[in-house]
Each structure stands twice: as structure tokens, then as C-alpha cells.
């Protein structure tokens, strides 16, 4: 999603861009990265448009400013909406991807997208994510022709970042307002509040929408610490261990038997809980097949 | 393990109902890459929503779904011809005498609860492929067939010629 695909004339002149995020902290809903760009010569006018850090503005004011900047032909914008399912899945992969990496990749994706449209970006401003200098170096290595300014509170210091924060925040708010639950269970409500873990409305919604087997609807970020306290009251789910044996021999990996997990009614010796596959023909071993006389 | 232990066999008693009484769970049986410590009814179709991706690997049509925040990738596999999947259960004995209970629990008599003709199996973090253990475990079916198929007299005489020829070469 973004401004018109037709490239405006000013885009071939040196341009500046701001990037900002909305919905990094909440336990539910998408995280949105937004960017706003314009010709360097327009930057001064930009500072007169009263963009301020989106968090300090009322919702109606943000909506109004977003409509204004969309109508402004001297401004371009784009967003990257990262679905909560994608956030959870990446953070819960066998090799976990942390939120900072996801954020970096999203920002890099936006720079790429704008460059590929043919916009001549010379300066890009962003807020810190993790260590500011490391982030700046990472970005500069990817895009050597662009000057990056990574700074704390960039959203209140640079109008171009303030504008990007409005783009991101309005997009996230709309995504939540229009959210359609994938789940078809009865009694699925949308009164989830702001999504911040401390919001009483969000807390109550989480409490009402937990499911003993499935956990939560897919709107929720399962990888958030907030969810852990809830998982204690739910059915336990065991996943394959994250790391395989240190010696790296996959075939020697012990297999967890279902019988040890209470699936079998027959009593078994403790030493039989884990099956090493020892003594079995290789054909069966590699296919995880075992002869069973009781079940 | 000694030879004798390897050869142990077991028997399972199965109480059959008439075919029409048994629900068909084809396309609704999912094999997850995790263990869910729960055994009982659950609103699976309300929460577990597999979607077709359009991607194909090794002739397998890849589907995706999410469970407990993990992204799962899987494929639906029809059971080979001549085979059928069964869901078995033991009836929970009614509370009478303690001795009765233990006896019926330990019995190997199972009841047929449902049947199915396909399984959708799921991987966490890897696309389904023919190298997956689940698909590989089914290799046993063709090996078993070859091992247990009655040998015809022609095959027998054919193999004896080979043995003779081999002996003659020595």
C-alpha cells in the first residue's frame, strides 16, 4: 500500500525519507512500518504542516493529517503491514528471528521499494531499533548511496519521520478497526482495546478469548511475554527440541515416544520412555518405525 | 535385544460396528509436529484453518496453517489403495466394582470410532517433501506386501535355477 504508482517529476531530484513504526509493543494486531518521502527542497514546507509525533496527537487529528498528506502531490508514502501471525511465526521459528531483526528487514524493505519505484533517495531518517550505530552501519552497507540518520526520538525531531509515524499509526489503527477474525468460534469479539499489555480492555479481551487447546485467536502475538502467564492454564504443547544433539548426528537423536506422554494405556518401564532405535534394522530406524506388541 | 524378543507379536481385539454407523473423517485428520497433552473433543475447524498455498514440492500440494503461533507447512496424503485409517477407542467402563474396571481397561478390546482415507501431516519450519519421516514410514507397506505375498510355483522354480547356477559357478 502506498501513494500512486506513477512517479512524480520531483522524485528524480534528491529526496529525503522518514521511516517510523506503529504497534511494536502491543500483544496483538499487526506491526506497521510507514515511510514518507519528498524532495529535499520541499522539506522546509513539510515542517509547516504540523506533523508531530503521532502519539501526541488525537486520533481524529491523525486521520485528518493522513488525508492531507495523501492529497499532497509533493509527498509520497508507503507502508509495510506485518501480520501478527507472521510476527509470532518468525519469533517462534526453530531458529528464532527477534523483533529487532524483523523491524530492520521491514525498514530495509521500504527503502528498497521506494528506490525501485525510481525515487532518488539521498537521506533517510529513522528511529533507533537496538543499537543506533550498528543499525546505521547495517543500513549504509546495504544502501551506500544514501545518508542514514538513526536517532532516538526521530519522530519528534524530524518532520519527515513525524509524517511517517502518522502514516504508520493510522494504518495500524485502521487494520485493527477492520480486523476480521480468522477463527469461526462463537463469541469472538473485537473489543480488544489498544492491544498494549497493560490496557485493562486488552487484558479482559485476552482472558475472554483464550482457548485451552488453541491458545488465542491468530490476532494475538503468541511470542509475547504477556501470553506466557496464560499458557500455564492451558493444555501443554510440546514441540521438537530447538537444538539437535551436540555431536550433530541426526540418526542418533532420541525419539520421544507417545507412550511416555500418556497416550498409551499400557504400563511401560521408564527406560523404554525414550527410544534410541537401537537394535532395530536401519530401514525401520530411519523411518522411525517400531514393532509394537501392546497398544 | 535377542532374536526371541524381536519376534514378539500382539493381538488386538476389534469390535466392529456396521460401516454406516462409523463417521468418515477423511480430510479432517491432522498429524501435528508437536504433542498436545489433551485427549478429547475440540473445536478444531473453528481455530485450525489450513490454506492452500499453490506451491508444489515433490508432487505434494503445500498447505499452511498456524497452531499456537507457529507456522506449519503440510500436505494431504491419501492412504494407499487397500488401506484405511481407523480411529480406535476403548469404552470407559461404568463405575461398578474396582476389579471390573481394571479388567476392562487392560483388555485389548477396542472399538471402532471413525475411519479416514487421508492424513494431512504438518511440519514446523520446513516444507513437506518425500524425505519426511511420515511419508517414508509408508514405504513399509510395499516392503510388507513383497515379503508376505504368496510365492507362486513359477517364482520358486525360477529362483532354484539361480541357486543352481550360482552353485555351479563356484
Short mmCIF file of C-alpha atoms in Angstrom, two decimals:
data_model
loop_
_atom_site.label_atom_id
_atom_site.label_comp_id
_atom_site.label_asym_id
_atom_site.label_seq_id
_atom_site.Cartn_x
_atom_site.Cartn_y
_atom_site.Cartn_z
CA UNK A 1 0.00 0.00 0.00
CA UNK A 2 1.26 3.49 -0.77
CA UNK A 3 0.89 6.55 -2.91
CA UNK A 4 0.11 6.47 -6.64
CA UNK A 5 2.43 4.24 -8.63
CA UNK A 6 3.06 6.96 -11.24
CA UNK A 7 6.36 8.59 -10.45
CA UNK A 8 6.10 12.33 -9.80
CA UNK A 9 8.59 14.67 -11.52
CA UNK A 10 10.19 15.75 -8.24
CA UNK A 11 11.22 12.14 -7.49
CA UNK A 12 14.20 12.42 -9.86
CA UNK A 13 15.62 15.24 -7.74
CA UNK A 14 17.35 14.40 -4.42
CA UNK A 15 14.75 13.24 -1.90
CA UNK A 16 14.58 12.70 1.84
CA UNK A 17 12.56 10.00 3.57
CA UNK A 18 11.45 9.28 7.12
CA UNK A 19 10.59 5.80 8.42
CA UNK A 20 8.66 5.02 11.59
CA UNK A 21 6.77 2.16 13.17
CA UNK A 22 3.46 1.72 14.98
CA UNK A 23 2.37 -1.22 17.13
CA UNK A 24 5.71 -2.60 18.21
CA UNK A 25 4.75 -3.03 21.87
CA UNK A 26 1.16 -4.36 21.73
CA UNK A 27 0.44 -8.03 22.32
CA UNK A 28 -1.99 -8.16 19.41
CA UNK A 29 -2.54 -6.93 15.88
CA UNK A 30 -0.11 -6.08 13.11
CA UNK A 31 3.09 -4.07 13.43
CA UNK A 32 3.17 -1.37 10.77
CA UNK A 33 6.19 0.30 9.23
CA UNK A 34 5.42 3.52 7.37
CA UNK A 35 7.55 5.87 5.32
CA UNK A 36 7.08 9.34 3.92
CA UNK A 37 9.30 10.95 1.30
CA UNK A 38 9.57 14.23 -0.60
CA UNK A 39 12.12 16.30 -2.49
CA UNK A 40 14.78 17.86 -0.24
CA UNK A 41 13.58 21.25 -1.48
CA UNK A 42 10.13 20.53 -0.02
CA UNK A 43 11.45 19.63 3.44
CA UNK A 44 11.04 23.17 4.71
CA UNK A 45 7.37 23.27 3.71
CA UNK A 46 6.94 19.90 5.40
CA UNK A 47 7.85 21.40 8.76
CA UNK A 48 4.94 23.83 8.43
CA UNK A 49 2.37 21.03 8.02
CA UNK A 50 2.15 20.46 11.80
CA UNK A 51 3.12 16.82 11.73
CA UNK A 52 4.07 15.85 15.23
CA UNK A 53 4.91 12.55 16.83
CA UNK A 54 1.72 10.55 16.17
CA UNK A 55 1.47 9.51 19.82
CA UNK A 56 0.98 13.12 20.94
CA UNK A 57 -1.93 13.64 18.53
CA UNK A 58 -5.58 12.74 18.95
CA UNK A 59 -6.92 10.03 16.65
CA UNK A 60 -9.13 12.44 14.65
CA UNK A 61 -6.19 14.80 14.16
CA UNK A 62 -4.02 11.95 12.90
CA UNK A 63 -6.72 10.83 10.47
CA UNK A 64 -7.06 14.41 9.23
CA UNK A 65 -3.29 14.82 8.74
CA UNK A 66 -3.12 11.46 6.93
CA UNK A 67 -5.83 12.56 4.50
CA UNK A 68 -3.95 15.85 3.96
CA UNK A 69 -0.64 14.21 3.20
CA UNK A 70 -2.30 11.71 0.87
CA UNK A 71 -3.75 14.64 -1.06
CA UNK A 72 -0.40 16.46 -1.16
CA UNK A 73 1.19 15.82 -4.56
CA UNK A 74 4.63 16.74 -3.26
CA UNK A 75 4.63 13.84 -0.81
CA UNK A 76 4.91 10.10 -1.35
CA UNK A 77 4.30 7.38 1.24
CA UNK A 78 4.24 3.61 1.67
CA UNK A 79 3.51 1.08 4.41
CA UNK A 80 4.54 -2.44 5.34
CA UNK A 81 1.90 -4.20 7.44
CA UNK A 82 3.36 -7.18 9.31
CA UNK A 83 0.60 -9.59 10.26
CA UNK A 84 0.56 -10.83 13.89
CA UNK A 85 0.69 -14.42 12.53
CA UNK A 86 3.93 -13.56 10.74
CA UNK A 87 5.39 -11.92 13.85
CA UNK A 88 4.57 -14.94 16.04
CA UNK A 89 5.75 -17.44 13.43
CA UNK A 90 9.11 -15.72 12.91
CA UNK A 91 9.76 -15.28 16.63
CA UNK A 92 8.80 -18.94 17.27
CA UNK A 93 10.77 -20.47 14.42
CA UNK A 94 13.26 -23.21 15.33
CA UNK A 95 15.92 -20.59 14.67
CA UNK A 96 14.23 -17.59 16.18
CA UNK A 97 14.11 -14.21 14.49
CA UNK A 98 13.87 -11.42 17.05
CA UNK A 99 11.69 -8.35 16.78
CA UNK A 100 14.63 -6.02 16.06
CA UNK A 101 15.62 -8.09 13.04
CA UNK A 102 12.03 -8.12 11.80
CA UNK A 103 11.93 -4.32 12.23
CA UNK A 104 15.23 -3.84 10.37
CA UNK A 105 14.07 -6.02 7.49
CA UNK A 106 10.81 -4.09 7.24
CA UNK A 107 12.61 -0.72 7.07
CA UNK A 108 15.07 -2.10 4.51
CA UNK A 109 12.11 -3.39 2.50
CA UNK A 110 10.56 0.07 2.43
CA UNK A 111 13.81 1.73 1.27
CA UNK A 112 14.09 -0.90 -1.47
CA UNK A 113 10.52 -0.43 -2.56
CA UNK A 114 10.86 3.37 -2.85
CA UNK A 115 14.21 3.10 -4.65
CA UNK A 116 12.76 0.57 -7.09
CA UNK A 117 9.96 2.98 -7.90
CA UNK A 118 12.69 5.31 -9.17
CA UNK A 119 12.77 7.83 -6.32
CA UNK A 120 16.22 9.37 -5.88
CA UNK A 121 16.70 8.92 -2.13
CA UNK A 122 19.70 10.71 -0.68
CA UNK A 123 18.81 10.98 3.01
CA UNK A 124 16.76 8.64 5.21
CA UNK A 125 15.81 9.34 8.84
CA UNK A 126 14.75 6.67 11.31
CA UNK A 127 14.24 5.97 14.97
CA UNK A 128 16.64 3.65 16.80
CA UNK A 129 15.94 -0.07 16.90
CA UNK A 130 18.55 -1.73 19.08
CA UNK A 131 21.96 -0.11 18.88
CA UNK A 132 21.76 3.10 16.81
CA UNK A 133 25.24 2.98 15.33
CA UNK A 134 25.10 -0.72 14.39
CA UNK A 135 21.76 -0.09 12.72
CA UNK A 136 23.16 2.88 10.80
CA UNK A 137 26.12 0.81 9.60
CA UNK A 138 23.84 -2.06 8.56
CA UNK A 139 21.68 0.29 6.51
CA UNK A 140 24.66 2.17 4.98
CA UNK A 141 26.22 -1.10 3.86
CA UNK A 142 23.03 -2.10 2.08
CA UNK A 143 22.47 1.30 0.51
CA UNK A 144 25.86 3.05 0.10
CA UNK A 145 24.40 5.97 -1.87
CA UNK A 146 22.07 7.02 0.94
CA UNK A 147 22.95 9.01 4.06
CA UNK A 148 21.20 7.45 7.07
CA UNK A 149 20.40 9.30 10.27
CA UNK A 150 19.41 6.93 13.07
CA UNK A 151 18.34 8.84 16.14
CA UNK A 152 16.36 8.46 19.31
CA UNK A 153 13.07 10.38 19.24
CA UNK A 154 13.46 10.85 15.48
CA UNK A 155 9.66 11.01 15.29
CA UNK A 156 9.61 14.27 17.22
CA UNK A 157 12.90 15.68 15.88
CA UNK A 158 12.35 15.34 12.13
CA UNK A 159 9.04 16.32 10.49
CA UNK A 160 9.62 13.71 7.76
CA UNK A 161 9.69 10.99 10.47
CA UNK A 162 6.70 12.54 12.26
CA UNK A 163 4.83 12.25 8.96
CA UNK A 164 5.91 8.61 8.63
CA UNK A 165 4.68 7.92 12.17
CA UNK A 166 1.25 9.27 11.23
CA UNK A 167 1.16 7.04 8.14
CA UNK A 168 2.10 4.01 10.28
CA UNK A 169 -0.18 4.74 13.22
CA UNK A 170 -3.27 5.48 11.13
CA UNK A 171 -2.67 2.32 9.10
CA UNK A 172 -2.35 0.18 12.24
CA UNK A 173 -5.48 1.71 13.82
CA UNK A 174 -7.48 1.06 10.65
CA UNK A 175 -6.17 -2.50 10.40
CA UNK A 176 -7.35 -3.17 13.96
CA UNK A 177 -10.70 -1.48 13.40
CA UNK A 178 -11.31 -3.56 10.27
CA UNK A 179 -9.79 -6.77 11.65
CA UNK A 180 -11.75 -9.88 10.68
CA UNK A 181 -11.06 -12.86 12.91
CA UNK A 182 -9.94 -15.94 11.06
CA UNK A 183 -11.49 -18.07 13.78
CA UNK A 184 -15.13 -19.03 13.44
CA UNK A 185 -15.77 -19.91 17.08
CA UNK A 186 -18.81 -18.38 18.70
CA UNK A 187 -18.50 -15.23 20.78
CA UNK A 188 -15.45 -13.79 19.01
CA UNK A 189 -15.44 -10.10 19.90
CA UNK A 190 -13.42 -7.14 18.72
CA UNK A 191 -13.28 -5.08 21.92
CA UNK A 192 -9.55 -5.69 22.31
CA UNK A 193 -8.66 -2.13 23.30
CA UNK A 194 -5.30 -0.66 22.35
CA UNK A 195 -3.54 -4.00 22.42
CA UNK A 196 -0.98 -2.82 24.97
CA UNK A 197 -0.45 -5.49 27.64
CA UNK A 198 -1.31 -3.04 30.41
CA UNK A 199 -4.62 -1.89 28.90
CA UNK A 200 -7.48 -3.28 31.07
CA UNK A 201 -9.66 -3.73 27.98
CA UNK A 202 -6.92 -5.76 26.27
CA UNK A 203 -6.41 -7.84 29.42
CA UNK A 204 -10.12 -8.63 29.66
CA UNK A 205 -10.31 -9.49 25.97
CA UNK A 206 -7.36 -11.90 26.23
CA UNK A 207 -8.98 -13.56 29.23
CA UNK A 208 -12.27 -13.99 27.37
CA UNK A 209 -10.72 -15.28 24.15
CA UNK A 210 -8.32 -17.90 25.34
CA UNK A 211 -8.84 -21.46 24.25
CA UNK A 212 -7.48 -24.36 26.23
CA UNK A 213 -6.06 -26.14 23.15
CA UNK A 214 -5.51 -23.42 20.54
CA UNK A 215 -4.32 -20.70 22.88
CA UNK A 216 -5.60 -17.49 21.35
CA UNK A 217 -7.09 -16.23 18.10
CA UNK A 218 -4.41 -15.51 15.48
CA UNK A 219 -4.75 -11.76 16.13
CA UNK A 220 -2.60 -12.35 19.22
CA UNK A 221 1.19 -12.42 19.13
CA UNK A 222 1.90 -15.77 20.77
CA UNK A 223 5.57 -14.90 21.13
CA UNK A 224 4.84 -12.06 23.58
CA UNK A 225 5.77 -12.49 27.22
CA UNK A 226 2.22 -11.46 28.15
CA UNK A 227 0.94 -14.76 26.72
CA UNK A 228 3.19 -16.95 28.86
CA UNK A 229 1.20 -16.44 32.05
CA UNK A 230 -1.93 -17.54 30.17
CA UNK A 231 -0.31 -20.66 28.70
CA UNK A 232 0.03 -22.04 32.23
CA UNK A 233 -3.75 -22.55 32.41
CA UNK A 234 -3.89 -24.21 29.02
CA UNK A 235 -3.20 -27.67 27.66
CA UNK A 236 0.55 -28.21 27.45
CA UNK A 237 2.00 -28.48 23.96
CA UNK A 238 5.46 -29.98 23.46
CA UNK A 239 7.47 -29.11 20.34
CA UNK A 240 10.55 -30.74 18.99
CA UNK A 241 13.61 -29.52 20.88
CA UNK A 242 15.14 -26.44 19.29
CA UNK A 243 18.67 -27.79 19.10
CA UNK A 244 19.67 -31.20 17.83
CA UNK A 245 22.41 -33.26 19.55
CA UNK A 246 25.72 -31.50 20.04
CA UNK A 247 27.57 -34.19 18.12
CA UNK A 248 25.32 -33.38 15.20
CA UNK A 249 24.47 -36.97 14.38
CA UNK A 250 20.85 -36.77 13.41
CA UNK A 251 20.30 -40.52 13.37
CA UNK A 252 21.34 -40.90 16.98
CA UNK A 253 18.70 -38.44 18.05
CA UNK A 254 16.43 -39.87 20.67
CA UNK A 255 12.82 -40.01 19.77
CA UNK A 256 10.17 -39.07 22.25
CA UNK A 257 7.64 -41.83 22.45
CA UNK A 258 3.96 -41.14 22.59
CA UNK A 259 3.58 -43.75 25.31
CA UNK A 260 5.74 -41.66 27.62
CA UNK A 261 3.34 -38.77 27.17
CA UNK A 262 0.34 -40.59 28.47
CA UNK A 263 -1.16 -41.65 25.17
CA UNK A 264 -0.86 -45.37 25.87
CA UNK A 265 -2.84 -47.25 28.44
CA UNK A 266 -0.27 -49.95 28.94
CA UNK A 267 2.35 -49.55 31.62
CA UNK A 268 5.92 -49.33 30.44
CA UNK A 269 9.29 -49.29 32.05
CA UNK A 270 10.95 -45.91 32.46
CA UNK A 271 13.91 -46.93 30.32
CA UNK A 272 11.50 -47.51 27.48
CA UNK A 273 10.29 -43.91 27.53
CA UNK A 274 12.85 -42.82 25.05
CA UNK A 275 13.57 -44.91 22.03
CA UNK A 276 17.04 -44.79 20.60
CA UNK A 277 16.17 -47.11 17.76
CA UNK A 278 18.97 -49.38 18.96
CA UNK A 279 18.74 -52.97 17.79
CA UNK A 280 16.30 -52.12 15.04
CA UNK A 281 17.06 -52.68 11.39
CA UNK A 282 18.25 -49.49 9.68
CA UNK A 283 15.27 -49.50 7.34
CA UNK A 284 12.93 -49.18 10.34
CA UNK A 285 15.24 -46.90 12.28
CA UNK A 286 15.41 -44.25 9.60
CA UNK A 287 11.66 -44.36 9.12
CA UNK A 288 11.00 -44.20 12.84
CA UNK A 289 9.11 -47.49 12.73
CA UNK A 290 8.95 -49.81 15.65
CA UNK A 291 7.24 -53.11 16.20
CA UNK A 292 4.52 -52.76 18.75
CA UNK A 293 3.02 -55.67 20.63
CA UNK A 294 0.88 -53.67 23.05
CA UNK A 295 -1.03 -50.55 22.34
CA UNK B 1 17.97 -57.34 22.09
CA UNK B 2 17.86 -61.04 21.37
CA UNK B 3 16.11 -62.73 18.50
CA UNK B 4 13.26 -64.04 20.59
CA UNK B 5 12.21 -60.62 21.79
CA UNK B 6 12.27 -59.31 18.27
CA UNK B 7 9.69 -61.82 17.25
CA UNK B 8 7.08 -60.91 19.82
CA UNK B 9 3.63 -60.32 18.46
CA UNK B 10 0.50 -58.79 19.81
CA UNK B 11 -3.16 -59.13 19.13
CA UNK B 12 -5.86 -56.53 19.17
CA UNK B 13 -9.50 -57.27 19.59
CA UNK B 14 -11.70 -55.05 17.48
CA UNK B 15 -15.41 -54.68 17.90
CA UNK B 16 -16.87 -53.80 14.52
CA UNK B 17 -19.95 -51.74 14.03
CA UNK B 18 -21.83 -51.61 10.77
CA UNK B 19 -19.98 -49.43 8.27
CA UNK B 20 -22.66 -46.77 8.08
CA UNK B 21 -22.50 -46.05 11.81
CA UNK B 22 -18.87 -45.02 11.65
CA UNK B 23 -18.19 -41.35 10.85
CA UNK B 24 -15.80 -40.66 7.97
CA UNK B 25 -13.04 -38.22 8.97
CA UNK B 26 -11.36 -38.09 5.55
CA UNK B 27 -9.61 -34.69 5.09
CA UNK B 28 -10.06 -33.92 8.79
CA UNK B 29 -7.21 -35.94 10.28
CA UNK B 30 -4.14 -33.82 11.06
CA UNK B 31 -0.77 -35.08 12.21
CA UNK B 32 0.95 -32.21 14.06
CA UNK B 33 4.71 -31.86 14.66
CA UNK B 34 4.12 -31.46 18.38
CA UNK B 35 2.49 -33.25 21.23
CA UNK B 36 -0.75 -31.78 22.56
CA UNK B 37 -1.36 -33.05 26.07
CA UNK B 38 -5.05 -33.35 25.59
CA UNK B 39 -7.34 -36.17 24.57
CA UNK B 40 -10.93 -35.27 23.86
CA UNK B 41 -13.31 -33.32 21.68
CA UNK B 42 -12.18 -29.91 20.44
CA UNK B 43 -13.47 -27.23 18.04
CA UNK B 44 -10.67 -27.89 15.57
CA UNK B 45 -12.31 -26.48 12.45
CA UNK B 46 -13.12 -23.19 14.22
CA UNK B 47 -9.47 -22.50 15.04
CA UNK B 48 -7.30 -24.58 12.74
CA UNK B 49 -7.63 -23.14 9.23
CA UNK B 50 -5.40 -24.80 6.64
CA UNK B 51 -4.94 -22.80 3.45
CA UNK B 52 -3.74 -23.95 0.05
CA UNK B 53 -0.54 -22.09 -0.91
CA UNK B 54 -0.31 -23.00 -4.59
CA UNK B 55 3.26 -24.18 -4.03
CA UNK B 56 4.10 -27.73 -5.03
CA UNK B 57 7.09 -29.75 -3.75
CA UNK B 58 7.86 -33.32 -4.87
CA UNK B 59 4.32 -33.54 -6.20
CA UNK B 60 2.90 -32.55 -2.81
CA UNK B 61 0.48 -29.62 -2.72
CA UNK B 62 1.72 -27.45 0.14
CA UNK B 63 -0.82 -26.17 2.65
CA UNK B 64 -0.19 -23.78 5.51
CA UNK B 65 -1.79 -23.30 8.89
CA UNK B 66 -0.95 -21.79 12.25
CA UNK B 67 -1.00 -23.53 15.60
CA UNK B 68 -0.04 -21.85 18.88
CA UNK B 69 1.71 -19.10 16.95
CA UNK B 70 3.83 -21.47 14.86
CA UNK B 71 3.56 -21.59 11.12
CA UNK B 72 3.04 -25.11 9.90
CA UNK B 73 3.51 -26.33 6.35
CA UNK B 74 1.95 -29.59 5.35
CA UNK B 75 0.40 -31.79 2.72
CA UNK B 76 -2.60 -34.07 2.47
CA UNK B 77 -1.72 -37.62 1.66
CA UNK B 78 -4.33 -40.14 0.53
CA UNK B 79 -3.79 -43.54 2.10
CA UNK B 80 -2.66 -46.16 -0.42
CA UNK B 81 -5.22 -48.37 -2.10
CA UNK B 82 -6.30 -51.25 0.03
CA UNK B 83 -5.57 -49.40 3.27
CA UNK B 84 -7.88 -47.49 5.54
CA UNK B 85 -7.24 -45.34 8.60
CA UNK B 86 -9.12 -46.19 11.78
CA UNK B 87 -9.73 -44.25 14.96
CA UNK B 88 -9.97 -46.72 17.82
CA UNK B 89 -11.14 -46.14 21.33
CA UNK B 90 -11.89 -48.04 24.47
CA UNK B 91 -15.22 -47.55 26.10
CA UNK B 92 -14.85 -46.01 29.55
CA UNK B 93 -16.24 -48.69 31.85
CA UNK B 94 -19.14 -47.71 34.05
CA UNK B 95 -18.35 -47.46 37.73
CA UNK B 96 -19.12 -50.81 39.27
CA UNK B 97 -16.53 -52.85 41.05
CA UNK B 98 -12.88 -51.84 41.04
CA UNK B 99 -11.92 -55.28 39.85
CA UNK B 100 -14.23 -54.96 36.85
CA UNK B 101 -12.68 -51.65 35.90
CA UNK B 102 -9.08 -52.74 35.84
CA UNK B 103 -10.03 -55.78 33.85
CA UNK B 104 -11.79 -53.89 31.10
CA UNK B 105 -9.07 -51.21 30.96
CA UNK B 106 -6.35 -53.73 30.49
CA UNK B 107 -8.24 -55.67 27.89
CA UNK B 108 -7.10 -55.37 24.32
CA UNK B 109 -10.59 -54.90 23.03
CA UNK B 110 -11.02 -51.73 21.03
CA UNK B 111 -13.98 -50.15 19.39
CA UNK B 112 -14.00 -48.52 16.00
CA UNK B 113 -14.91 -44.84 16.42
CA UNK B 114 -14.17 -43.43 12.98
CA UNK B 115 -12.38 -44.12 9.72
CA UNK B 116 -10.45 -42.00 7.24
CA UNK B 117 -8.84 -42.23 3.81
CA UNK B 118 -6.35 -39.35 4.02
CA UNK B 119 -4.00 -37.73 6.50
CA UNK B 120 -2.73 -34.16 6.46
CA UNK B 121 0.67 -34.10 8.08
CA UNK B 122 2.40 -30.90 9.17
CA UNK B 123 5.98 -29.74 9.56
CA UNK B 124 7.22 -26.83 11.63
CA UNK B 125 9.70 -24.69 9.69
CA UNK B 126 10.19 -26.98 6.72
CA UNK B 127 8.29 -27.56 3.53
CA UNK B 128 6.81 -31.03 3.14
CA UNK B 129 8.87 -33.35 0.96
CA UNK B 130 9.24 -37.01 0.10
CA UNK B 131 12.04 -37.15 2.70
CA UNK B 132 9.61 -36.60 5.55
CA UNK B 133 9.51 -39.48 8.00
CA UNK B 134 5.76 -39.80 7.75
CA UNK B 135 5.84 -40.44 4.01
CA UNK B 136 8.94 -42.62 4.33
CA UNK B 137 7.28 -44.76 7.00
CA UNK B 138 4.71 -45.75 4.41
CA UNK B 139 7.49 -47.42 2.37
CA UNK B 140 6.96 -50.30 4.74
CA UNK B 141 3.63 -51.04 3.10
CA UNK B 142 5.19 -52.05 -0.21
CA UNK B 143 8.02 -53.91 1.52
CA UNK B 144 5.49 -55.78 3.64
CA UNK B 145 3.48 -56.66 0.57
CA UNK B 146 6.55 -58.08 -1.18
CA UNK B 147 7.50 -60.02 1.93
CA UNK B 148 4.12 -61.51 2.59
CA UNK B 149 2.78 -62.06 -0.91
CA UNK B 150 2.34 -65.79 -1.55
CA UNK B 151 5.15 -67.09 -3.75
CA UNK B 152 3.96 -68.81 -6.92
CA UNK B 153 5.44 -72.12 -8.01
CA UNK B 154 6.96 -70.44 -11.10
CA UNK B 155 8.83 -67.94 -8.92
CA UNK B 156 10.07 -70.81 -6.79
CA UNK B 157 11.40 -72.83 -9.69
CA UNK B 158 12.91 -69.68 -11.17
CA UNK B 159 14.86 -68.94 -8.02
CA UNK B 160 16.07 -72.51 -7.65
CA UNK B 161 17.65 -72.26 -11.12
CA UNK B 162 19.52 -69.17 -9.93
CA UNK B 163 20.76 -71.00 -6.88
CA UNK B 164 21.92 -73.92 -9.02
CA UNK B 165 23.65 -71.60 -11.44
CA UNK B 166 25.38 -69.82 -8.58
CA UNK B 167 26.49 -73.13 -7.13
CA UNK B 168 27.77 -74.33 -10.49
CA UNK B 169 29.93 -71.20 -10.90
CA UNK B 170 31.65 -71.99 -7.64
#
